Structures are given as structure tokens and as C-alpha cells.
């Protein structure tokens, strides 16, 4: 995966690879006003480059649409179909950041573009947890963050059954990444 170059004259850019065993993307939506339904994607890859001094960086995430998992094989197949994610023709959902927003040393927002089914719209992930530390298990620095954004299914040609099934979907991205991961 190519990593987008950072702007600015800093030389202290740290590179991380997303740890697929500790990175999850989930979604939730109102189902006919009866309940909140949840699902997730099981296969995620990507990279992060961050300059902690300049408070700049990029986050590049690919989500495998065929890995959608709702706990129901039949519903998973429906979501993979051309009525929804069309996994055969659009195998990835892609998020690429355009700006990281810090409050001091704490990452608060990630602004970027989300592409689903070939349609791209700006999205801002609100970060409610961000931490970096040395991880003994890896023998390396690792960073983690939890972010969420609300999107509209119809913006990405996923609006079937709206408004009965909510057009608004909350997208959650939980990321852990390992520095200089081979």
C-alpha cells in the first residue's frame, strides 16, 4: 500500500502498520425503529504516518467489503450483493485522512475522505481515545485510537429500504498500529 506523503519540513515522521488482529470497523443503525443493529468488517489493512512534534500525519485504511459480518450468513450475503456493498465490483472501502486535529498531544479528530462503492465524501472521525506507548509484546512502539462518525447510506448508494431502515449509520473505527512493523 502506498502511503501518502506528509506536508511540512519535519524529519520525525513515525511509520506504523495497522495491526489487523486489533483493528476493527463496526457500524450500527436503527432497524425499523425497533432496535439498533450492529455489524462489523473483519479484514482491515492500512498504514499510519505521524509526526508527533508537528502534529501532522496520514491515516490510510482499507476495509474488505466481503468481510462484512453481522452474525447472519444470509444477511452477510445480502450486504455483499449489488443492492448494498457490491463486494464483487467494489472490494474495498477506503478512508484516507487529509488532516489530523490535536488538542495538545491528544488526537481529537481525523478529517478525510471515505470511498464506498466508488463514491467519495468527506468524513470527520471524532476520536474519543488516543494513546501511544512501548509494547513489550512487540518490542516496539504502538499507537491506538477509537473514532466514530455518522454517515448517510444514501450518500454512498447504499440507501435501500431508507427511511424504514435508518439512512444514518454510525461508523466506528478502532485502530492499533505497530511502529516500523515489517
mmCIF file with all atom_site columns, C-alpha atoms in Angstrom:
data_model
loop_
_atom_site.group_PDB
_atom_site.id
_atom_site.type_symbol
_atom_site.label_atom_id
_atom_site.label_alt_id
_atom_site.label_comp_id
_atom_site.label_asym_id
_atom_site.label_entity_id
_atom_site.label_seq_id
_atom_site.pdbx_PDB_ins_code
_atom_site.Cartn_x
_atom_site.Cartn_y
_atom_site.Cartn_z
_atom_site.occupancy
_atom_site.B_iso_or_equiv
_atom_site.pdbx_formal_charge
_atom_site.auth_seq_id
_atom_site.auth_comp_id
_atom_site.auth_asym_id
_atom_site.auth_atom_id
_atom_site.pdbx_PDB_model_num
ATOM 1   C CA . UNK A 1 1   ? 0.000   0.000   0.000  1.00 0.00 ? 1   UNK A CA 1
ATOM 2   C CA . UNK A 1 2   ? 1.332   3.412   -0.872 1.00 0.00 ? 2   UNK A CA 1
ATOM 3   C CA . UNK A 1 3   ? 1.485   5.911   1.926  1.00 0.00 ? 3   UNK A CA 1
ATOM 4   C CA . UNK A 1 4   ? 0.507   9.469   1.230  1.00 0.00 ? 4   UNK A CA 1
ATOM 5   C CA . UNK A 1 5   ? 3.363   11.926  1.767  1.00 0.00 ? 5   UNK A CA 1
ATOM 6   C CA . UNK A 1 6   ? 3.099   14.338  4.654  1.00 0.00 ? 6   UNK A CA 1
ATOM 7   C CA . UNK A 1 7   ? 3.293   18.054  4.188  1.00 0.00 ? 7   UNK A CA 1
ATOM 8   C CA . UNK A 1 8   ? 5.751   20.140  6.158  1.00 0.00 ? 8   UNK A CA 1
ATOM 9   C CA . UNK A 1 9   ? 9.510   20.057  6.633  1.00 0.00 ? 9   UNK A CA 1
ATOM 10  C CA . UNK A 1 10  ? 9.634   17.634  9.556  1.00 0.00 ? 10  UNK A CA 1
ATOM 11  C CA . UNK A 1 11  ? 12.017  14.696  9.699  1.00 0.00 ? 11  UNK A CA 1
ATOM 12  C CA . UNK A 1 12  ? 10.478  12.970  12.728 1.00 0.00 ? 12  UNK A CA 1
ATOM 13  C CA . UNK A 1 13  ? 7.764   11.037  10.933 1.00 0.00 ? 13  UNK A CA 1
ATOM 14  C CA . UNK A 1 14  ? 6.948   7.713   12.570 1.00 0.00 ? 14  UNK A CA 1
ATOM 15  C CA . UNK A 1 15  ? 5.545   4.964   10.323 1.00 0.00 ? 15  UNK A CA 1
ATOM 16  C CA . UNK A 1 16  ? 3.091   2.365   11.598 1.00 0.00 ? 16  UNK A CA 1
ATOM 17  C CA . UNK A 1 17  ? 1.340   -0.597  10.048 1.00 0.00 ? 17  UNK A CA 1
ATOM 18  C CA . UNK A 1 18  ? -2.202  -1.300  11.156 1.00 0.00 ? 18  UNK A CA 1
ATOM 19  C CA . UNK A 1 19  ? -2.401  -4.459  13.264 1.00 0.00 ? 19  UNK A CA 1
ATOM 20  C CA . UNK A 1 20  ? -5.287  -6.438  11.714 1.00 0.00 ? 20  UNK A CA 1
ATOM 21  C CA . UNK A 1 21  ? -5.698  -8.530  14.873 1.00 0.00 ? 21  UNK A CA 1
ATOM 22  C CA . UNK A 1 22  ? -6.502  -5.443  16.954 1.00 0.00 ? 22  UNK A CA 1
ATOM 23  C CA . UNK A 1 23  ? -8.225  -3.197  14.414 1.00 0.00 ? 23  UNK A CA 1
ATOM 24  C CA . UNK A 1 24  ? -11.968 -3.327  13.858 1.00 0.00 ? 24  UNK A CA 1
ATOM 25  C CA . UNK A 1 25  ? -14.537 -1.365  11.937 1.00 0.00 ? 25  UNK A CA 1
ATOM 26  C CA . UNK A 1 26  ? -18.135 -1.676  13.019 1.00 0.00 ? 26  UNK A CA 1
ATOM 27  C CA . UNK A 1 27  ? -21.393 0.023   12.139 1.00 0.00 ? 27  UNK A CA 1
ATOM 28  C CA . UNK A 1 28  ? -24.786 0.475   13.756 1.00 0.00 ? 28  UNK A CA 1
ATOM 29  C CA . UNK A 1 29  ? -28.153 1.699   12.557 1.00 0.00 ? 29  UNK A CA 1
ATOM 30  C CA . UNK A 1 30  ? -31.807 1.798   13.559 1.00 0.00 ? 30  UNK A CA 1
ATOM 31  C CA . UNK A 1 31  ? -33.761 -1.153  12.167 1.00 0.00 ? 31  UNK A CA 1
ATOM 32  C CA . UNK A 1 32  ? -37.348 -0.062  11.516 1.00 0.00 ? 32  UNK A CA 1
ATOM 33  C CA . UNK A 1 33  ? -37.232 1.876   14.799 1.00 0.00 ? 33  UNK A CA 1
ATOM 34  C CA . UNK A 1 34  ? -37.381 -1.410  16.702 1.00 0.00 ? 34  UNK A CA 1
ATOM 35  C CA . UNK A 1 35  ? -33.740 -1.921  17.625 1.00 0.00 ? 35  UNK A CA 1
ATOM 36  C CA . UNK A 1 36  ? -30.181 -0.856  16.923 1.00 0.00 ? 36  UNK A CA 1
ATOM 37  C CA . UNK A 1 37  ? -28.496 -3.410  14.684 1.00 0.00 ? 37  UNK A CA 1
ATOM 38  C CA . UNK A 1 38  ? -24.733 -3.824  14.575 1.00 0.00 ? 38  UNK A CA 1
ATOM 39  C CA . UNK A 1 39  ? -22.243 -5.352  12.182 1.00 0.00 ? 39  UNK A CA 1
ATOM 40  C CA . UNK A 1 40  ? -18.530 -5.283  11.529 1.00 0.00 ? 40  UNK A CA 1
ATOM 41  C CA . UNK A 1 41  ? -15.863 -5.853  8.930  1.00 0.00 ? 41  UNK A CA 1
ATOM 42  C CA . UNK A 1 42  ? -13.292 -8.490  9.817  1.00 0.00 ? 42  UNK A CA 1
ATOM 43  C CA . UNK A 1 43  ? -10.482 -7.698  7.333  1.00 0.00 ? 43  UNK A CA 1
ATOM 44  C CA . UNK A 1 44  ? -8.801  -4.325  7.578  1.00 0.00 ? 44  UNK A CA 1
ATOM 45  C CA . UNK A 1 45  ? -5.379  -3.155  6.456  1.00 0.00 ? 45  UNK A CA 1
ATOM 46  C CA . UNK A 1 46  ? -3.566  0.115   6.271  1.00 0.00 ? 46  UNK A CA 1
ATOM 47  C CA . UNK A 1 47  ? -0.834  2.375   7.480  1.00 0.00 ? 47  UNK A CA 1
ATOM 48  C CA . UNK A 1 48  ? -0.267  5.456   9.571  1.00 0.00 ? 48  UNK A CA 1
ATOM 49  C CA . UNK A 1 49  ? 2.449   8.071   9.369  1.00 0.00 ? 49  UNK A CA 1
ATOM 50  C CA . UNK A 1 50  ? 2.580   10.638  12.127 1.00 0.00 ? 50  UNK A CA 1
ATOM 51  C CA . UNK A 1 51  ? 4.893   13.446  13.147 1.00 0.00 ? 51  UNK A CA 1
ATOM 52  C CA . UNK A 1 52  ? 4.114   13.895  16.850 1.00 0.00 ? 52  UNK A CA 1
ATOM 53  C CA . UNK A 1 53  ? 6.037   17.181  17.069 1.00 0.00 ? 53  UNK A CA 1
ATOM 54  C CA . UNK A 1 54  ? 4.423   18.847  14.063 1.00 0.00 ? 54  UNK A CA 1
ATOM 55  C CA . UNK A 1 55  ? 1.016   17.241  14.838 1.00 0.00 ? 55  UNK A CA 1
ATOM 56  C CA . UNK A 1 56  ? 0.637   16.113  11.233 1.00 0.00 ? 56  UNK A CA 1
ATOM 57  C CA . UNK A 1 57  ? 0.223   12.784  9.556  1.00 0.00 ? 57  UNK A CA 1
ATOM 58  C CA . UNK A 1 58  ? -1.820  10.490  7.395  1.00 0.00 ? 58  UNK A CA 1
ATOM 59  C CA . UNK A 1 59  ? -4.037  7.542   8.097  1.00 0.00 ? 59  UNK A CA 1
ATOM 60  C CA . UNK A 1 60  ? -4.800  5.196   5.218  1.00 0.00 ? 60  UNK A CA 1
ATOM 61  C CA . UNK A 1 61  ? -7.302  2.389   5.864  1.00 0.00 ? 61  UNK A CA 1
ATOM 62  C CA . UNK A 1 62  ? -8.697  -0.274  3.525  1.00 0.00 ? 62  UNK A CA 1
ATOM 63  C CA . UNK A 1 63  ? -11.716 -2.323  4.587  1.00 0.00 ? 63  UNK A CA 1
ATOM 64  C CA . UNK A 1 64  ? -12.550 -5.553  2.759  1.00 0.00 ? 64  UNK A CA 1
ATOM 65  C CA . UNK A 1 65  ? -16.276 -5.358  1.923  1.00 0.00 ? 65  UNK A CA 1
ATOM 66  C CA . UNK A 1 66  ? -16.548 -9.141  1.569  1.00 0.00 ? 66  UNK A CA 1
ATOM 67  C CA . UNK A 1 67  ? -15.554 -9.440  5.240  1.00 0.00 ? 67  UNK A CA 1
ATOM 68  C CA . UNK A 1 68  ? -18.813 -7.860  6.454  1.00 0.00 ? 68  UNK A CA 1
ATOM 69  C CA . UNK A 1 69  ? -20.080 -9.826  9.445  1.00 0.00 ? 69  UNK A CA 1
ATOM 70  C CA . UNK A 1 70  ? -23.496 -9.354  11.028 1.00 0.00 ? 70  UNK A CA 1
ATOM 71  C CA . UNK A 1 71  ? -23.701 -12.755 12.671 1.00 0.00 ? 71  UNK A CA 1
ATOM 72  C CA . UNK A 1 72  ? -26.126 -13.931 9.970  1.00 0.00 ? 72  UNK A CA 1
ATOM 73  C CA . UNK A 1 73  ? -24.745 -15.648 6.862  1.00 0.00 ? 73  UNK A CA 1
ATOM 74  C CA . UNK A 1 74  ? -27.882 -14.774 4.890  1.00 0.00 ? 74  UNK A CA 1
ATOM 75  C CA . UNK A 1 75  ? -27.689 -11.075 5.832  1.00 0.00 ? 75  UNK A CA 1
ATOM 76  C CA . UNK A 1 76  ? -23.940 -11.013 5.148  1.00 0.00 ? 76  UNK A CA 1
ATOM 77  C CA . UNK A 1 77  ? -24.677 -12.233 1.593  1.00 0.00 ? 77  UNK A CA 1
ATOM 78  C CA . UNK A 1 78  ? -27.354 -9.543  1.202  1.00 0.00 ? 78  UNK A CA 1
ATOM 79  C CA . UNK A 1 79  ? -24.908 -6.831  2.264  1.00 0.00 ? 79  UNK A CA 1
ATOM 80  C CA . UNK A 1 80  ? -22.250 -8.174  -0.136 1.00 0.00 ? 80  UNK A CA 1
ATOM 81  C CA . UNK A 1 81  ? -24.746 -8.052  -3.033 1.00 0.00 ? 81  UNK A CA 1
ATOM 82  C CA . UNK A 1 82  ? -25.127 -5.253  -5.581 1.00 0.00 ? 82  UNK A CA 1
ATOM 83  C CA . UNK A 1 83  ? -28.052 -3.895  -3.505 1.00 0.00 ? 83  UNK A CA 1
ATOM 84  C CA . UNK A 1 84  ? -25.558 -2.785  -0.866 1.00 0.00 ? 84  UNK A CA 1
ATOM 85  C CA . UNK A 1 85  ? -21.721 -3.005  -0.867 1.00 0.00 ? 85  UNK A CA 1
ATOM 86  C CA . UNK A 1 86  ? -21.431 -4.850  -4.207 1.00 0.00 ? 86  UNK A CA 1
ATOM 87  C CA . UNK A 1 87  ? -18.301 -6.617  -2.953 1.00 0.00 ? 87  UNK A CA 1
ATOM 88  C CA . UNK A 1 88  ? -17.655 -8.256  -6.324 1.00 0.00 ? 88  UNK A CA 1
ATOM 89  C CA . UNK A 1 89  ? -17.188 -4.903  -8.087 1.00 0.00 ? 89  UNK A CA 1
ATOM 90  C CA . UNK A 1 90  ? -16.165 -2.774  -5.085 1.00 0.00 ? 90  UNK A CA 1
ATOM 91  C CA . UNK A 1 91  ? -13.953 -4.975  -2.905 1.00 0.00 ? 91  UNK A CA 1
ATOM 92  C CA . UNK A 1 92  ? -12.725 -2.169  -0.635 1.00 0.00 ? 92  UNK A CA 1
ATOM 93  C CA . UNK A 1 93  ? -13.981 0.707   1.425  1.00 0.00 ? 93  UNK A CA 1
ATOM 94  C CA . UNK A 1 94  ? -11.179 3.255   1.650  1.00 0.00 ? 94  UNK A CA 1
ATOM 95  C CA . UNK A 1 95  ? -10.521 6.038   4.158  1.00 0.00 ? 95  UNK A CA 1
ATOM 96  C CA . UNK A 1 96  ? -7.621  8.442   3.665  1.00 0.00 ? 96  UNK A CA 1
ATOM 97  C CA . UNK A 1 97  ? -7.063  11.293  6.077  1.00 0.00 ? 97  UNK A CA 1
ATOM 98  C CA . UNK A 1 98  ? -6.491  14.864  4.958  1.00 0.00 ? 98  UNK A CA 1
ATOM 99  C CA . UNK A 1 99  ? -5.909  16.430  8.385  1.00 0.00 ? 99  UNK A CA 1
ATOM 100 C CA . UNK A 1 100 ? -5.275  15.349  11.969 1.00 0.00 ? 100 UNK A CA 1
ATOM 101 C CA . UNK A 1 101 ? -6.603  17.688  14.667 1.00 0.00 ? 101 UNK A CA 1
ATOM 102 C CA . UNK A 1 102 ? -4.792  17.673  18.013 1.00 0.00 ? 102 UNK A CA 1
ATOM 103 C CA . UNK A 1 103 ? -5.553  19.326  21.346 1.00 0.00 ? 103 UNK A CA 1
ATOM 104 C CA . UNK A 1 104 ? -2.059  19.482  22.810 1.00 0.00 ? 104 UNK A CA 1
ATOM 105 C CA . UNK A 1 105 ? -0.708  15.947  22.459 1.00 0.00 ? 105 UNK A CA 1
ATOM 106 C CA . UNK A 1 106 ? -4.141  14.343  22.177 1.00 0.00 ? 106 UNK A CA 1
ATOM 107 C CA . UNK A 1 107 ? -5.610  13.446  18.792 1.00 0.00 ? 107 UNK A CA 1
ATOM 108 C CA . UNK A 1 108 ? -9.224  14.691  18.753 1.00 0.00 ? 108 UNK A CA 1
ATOM 109 C CA . UNK A 1 109 ? -10.354 14.440  15.126 1.00 0.00 ? 109 UNK A CA 1
ATOM 110 C CA . UNK A 1 110 ? -9.304  12.872  11.854 1.00 0.00 ? 110 UNK A CA 1
ATOM 111 C CA . UNK A 1 111 ? -10.651 14.601  8.771  1.00 0.00 ? 111 UNK A CA 1
ATOM 112 C CA . UNK A 1 112 ? -10.549 12.733  5.499  1.00 0.00 ? 112 UNK A CA 1
ATOM 113 C CA . UNK A 1 113 ? -12.367 11.120  2.620  1.00 0.00 ? 113 UNK A CA 1
ATOM 114 C CA . UNK A 1 114 ? -14.366 7.910   2.740  1.00 0.00 ? 114 UNK A CA 1
ATOM 115 C CA . UNK A 1 115 ? -14.913 5.997   -0.508 1.00 0.00 ? 115 UNK A CA 1
ATOM 116 C CA . UNK A 1 116 ? -17.656 3.371   -0.681 1.00 0.00 ? 116 UNK A CA 1
ATOM 117 C CA . UNK A 1 117 ? -18.836 1.837   -3.986 1.00 0.00 ? 117 UNK A CA 1
ATOM 118 C CA . UNK A 1 118 ? -16.701 4.343   -5.895 1.00 0.00 ? 118 UNK A CA 1
ATOM 119 C CA . UNK A 1 119 ? -18.387 7.329   -4.214 1.00 0.00 ? 119 UNK A CA 1
ATOM 120 C CA . UNK A 1 120 ? -16.227 9.635   -2.085 1.00 0.00 ? 120 UNK A CA 1
ATOM 121 C CA . UNK A 1 121 ? -17.387 12.091  0.584  1.00 0.00 ? 121 UNK A CA 1
ATOM 122 C CA . UNK A 1 122 ? -15.593 13.974  3.357  1.00 0.00 ? 122 UNK A CA 1
ATOM 123 C CA . UNK A 1 123 ? -15.885 12.412  6.812  1.00 0.00 ? 123 UNK A CA 1
ATOM 124 C CA . UNK A 1 124 ? -14.647 13.562  10.214 1.00 0.00 ? 124 UNK A CA 1
ATOM 125 C CA . UNK A 1 125 ? -13.871 10.867  12.761 1.00 0.00 ? 125 UNK A CA 1
ATOM 126 C CA . UNK A 1 126 ? -14.328 12.096  16.328 1.00 0.00 ? 126 UNK A CA 1
ATOM 127 C CA . UNK A 1 127 ? -11.595 10.471  18.419 1.00 0.00 ? 127 UNK A CA 1
ATOM 128 C CA . UNK A 1 128 ? -12.577 9.516   21.974 1.00 0.00 ? 128 UNK A CA 1
ATOM 129 C CA . UNK A 1 129 ? -9.375  7.639   22.842 1.00 0.00 ? 129 UNK A CA 1
ATOM 130 C CA . UNK A 1 130 ? -5.780  8.003   21.624 1.00 0.00 ? 130 UNK A CA 1
ATOM 131 C CA . UNK A 1 131 ? -2.630  6.547   23.138 1.00 0.00 ? 131 UNK A CA 1
ATOM 132 C CA . UNK A 1 132 ? 0.908   5.602   22.106 1.00 0.00 ? 132 UNK A CA 1
ATOM 133 C CA . UNK A 1 133 ? 3.352   3.564   24.167 1.00 0.00 ? 133 UNK A CA 1
ATOM 134 C CA . UNK A 1 134 ? 6.066   0.947   24.036 1.00 0.00 ? 134 UNK A CA 1
ATOM 135 C CA . UNK A 1 135 ? 4.511   -2.516  23.835 1.00 0.00 ? 135 UNK A CA 1
ATOM 136 C CA . UNK A 1 136 ? 6.657   -5.258  25.352 1.00 0.00 ? 136 UNK A CA 1
ATOM 137 C CA . UNK A 1 137 ? 4.886   -7.969  23.348 1.00 0.00 ? 137 UNK A CA 1
ATOM 138 C CA . UNK A 1 138 ? 6.075   -6.377  20.080 1.00 0.00 ? 138 UNK A CA 1
ATOM 139 C CA . UNK A 1 139 ? 9.273   -4.833  21.371 1.00 0.00 ? 139 UNK A CA 1
ATOM 140 C CA . UNK A 1 140 ? 8.145   -1.670  19.582 1.00 0.00 ? 140 UNK A CA 1
ATOM 141 C CA . UNK A 1 141 ? 6.099   1.465   19.932 1.00 0.00 ? 141 UNK A CA 1
ATOM 142 C CA . UNK A 1 142 ? 2.370   1.078   19.188 1.00 0.00 ? 142 UNK A CA 1
ATOM 143 C CA . UNK A 1 143 ? -0.483  3.557   18.937 1.00 0.00 ? 143 UNK A CA 1
ATOM 144 C CA . UNK A 1 144 ? -4.203  3.055   19.276 1.00 0.00 ? 144 UNK A CA 1
ATOM 145 C CA . UNK A 1 145 ? -7.303  5.152   18.752 1.00 0.00 ? 145 UNK A CA 1
ATOM 146 C CA . UNK A 1 146 ? -11.076 4.852   18.768 1.00 0.00 ? 146 UNK A CA 1
ATOM 147 C CA . UNK A 1 147 ? -13.025 7.029   16.358 1.00 0.00 ? 147 UNK A CA 1
ATOM 148 C CA . UNK A 1 148 ? -16.599 7.405   15.178 1.00 0.00 ? 148 UNK A CA 1
ATOM 149 C CA . UNK A 1 149 ? -18.515 9.288   12.505 1.00 0.00 ? 149 UNK A CA 1
ATOM 150 C CA . UNK A 1 150 ? -22.102 9.366   11.336 1.00 0.00 ? 150 UNK A CA 1
ATOM 151 C CA . UNK A 1 151 ? -22.637 8.881   7.617  1.00 0.00 ? 151 UNK A CA 1
ATOM 152 C CA . UNK A 1 152 ? -25.704 8.578   5.411  1.00 0.00 ? 152 UNK A CA 1
ATOM 153 C CA . UNK A 1 153 ? -26.082 5.311   3.500  1.00 0.00 ? 153 UNK A CA 1
ATOM 154 C CA . UNK A 1 154 ? -27.775 7.121   0.632  1.00 0.00 ? 154 UNK A CA 1
ATOM 155 C CA . UNK A 1 155 ? -24.658 9.272   0.077  1.00 0.00 ? 155 UNK A CA 1
ATOM 156 C CA . UNK A 1 156 ? -22.843 6.088   -0.974 1.00 0.00 ? 156 UNK A CA 1
ATOM 157 C CA . UNK A 1 157 ? -25.641 4.412   -2.991 1.00 0.00 ? 157 UNK A CA 1
ATOM 158 C CA . UNK A 1 158 ? -26.454 2.108   -0.061 1.00 0.00 ? 158 UNK A CA 1
ATOM 159 C CA . UNK A 1 159 ? -29.854 3.614   0.731  1.00 0.00 ? 159 UNK A CA 1
ATOM 160 C CA . UNK A 1 160 ? -32.120 0.663   0.014  1.00 0.00 ? 160 UNK A CA 1
ATOM 161 C CA . UNK A 1 161 ? -35.084 0.484   2.430  1.00 0.00 ? 161 UNK A CA 1
ATOM 162 C CA . UNK A 1 162 ? -34.488 4.017   3.750  1.00 0.00 ? 162 UNK A CA 1
ATOM 163 C CA . UNK A 1 163 ? -36.178 5.620   5.608  1.00 0.00 ? 163 UNK A CA 1
ATOM 164 C CA . UNK A 1 164 ? -37.643 2.468   7.170  1.00 0.00 ? 164 UNK A CA 1
ATOM 165 C CA . UNK A 1 165 ? -34.151 1.230   7.881  1.00 0.00 ? 165 UNK A CA 1
ATOM 166 C CA . UNK A 1 166 ? -32.234 4.282   9.048  1.00 0.00 ? 166 UNK A CA 1
ATOM 167 C CA . UNK A 1 167 ? -30.267 6.178   6.431  1.00 0.00 ? 167 UNK A CA 1
ATOM 168 C CA . UNK A 1 168 ? -27.936 7.362   9.213  1.00 0.00 ? 168 UNK A CA 1
ATOM 169 C CA . UNK A 1 169 ? -25.244 4.873   10.170 1.00 0.00 ? 169 UNK A CA 1
ATOM 170 C CA . UNK A 1 170 ? -22.650 5.303   12.897 1.00 0.00 ? 170 UNK A CA 1
ATOM 171 C CA . UNK A 1 171 ? -19.273 4.038   11.772 1.00 0.00 ? 171 UNK A CA 1
ATOM 172 C CA . UNK A 1 172 ? -16.773 3.048   14.483 1.00 0.00 ? 172 UNK A CA 1
ATOM 173 C CA . UNK A 1 173 ? -13.090 2.511   13.747 1.00 0.00 ? 173 UNK A CA 1
ATOM 174 C CA . UNK A 1 174 ? -10.864 1.028   16.452 1.00 0.00 ? 174 UNK A CA 1
ATOM 175 C CA . UNK A 1 175 ? -7.218  1.006   15.372 1.00 0.00 ? 175 UNK A CA 1
ATOM 176 C CA . UNK A 1 176 ? -3.992  -0.326  16.800 1.00 0.00 ? 176 UNK A CA 1
ATOM 177 C CA . UNK A 1 177 ? -0.823  0.114   14.784 1.00 0.00 ? 177 UNK A CA 1
ATOM 178 C CA . UNK A 1 178 ? 2.766   -1.005  15.322 1.00 0.00 ? 178 UNK A CA 1
ATOM 179 C CA . UNK A 1 179 ? 5.722   1.244   14.547 1.00 0.00 ? 179 UNK A CA 1
ATOM 180 C CA . UNK A 1 180 ? 8.074   0.091   11.796 1.00 0.00 ? 180 UNK A CA 1
ATOM 181 C CA . UNK A 1 181 ? 6.186   -3.183  11.501 1.00 0.00 ? 181 UNK A CA 1
ATOM 182 C CA . UNK A 1 182 ? 7.767   -5.371  8.821  1.00 0.00 ? 182 UNK A CA 1
#
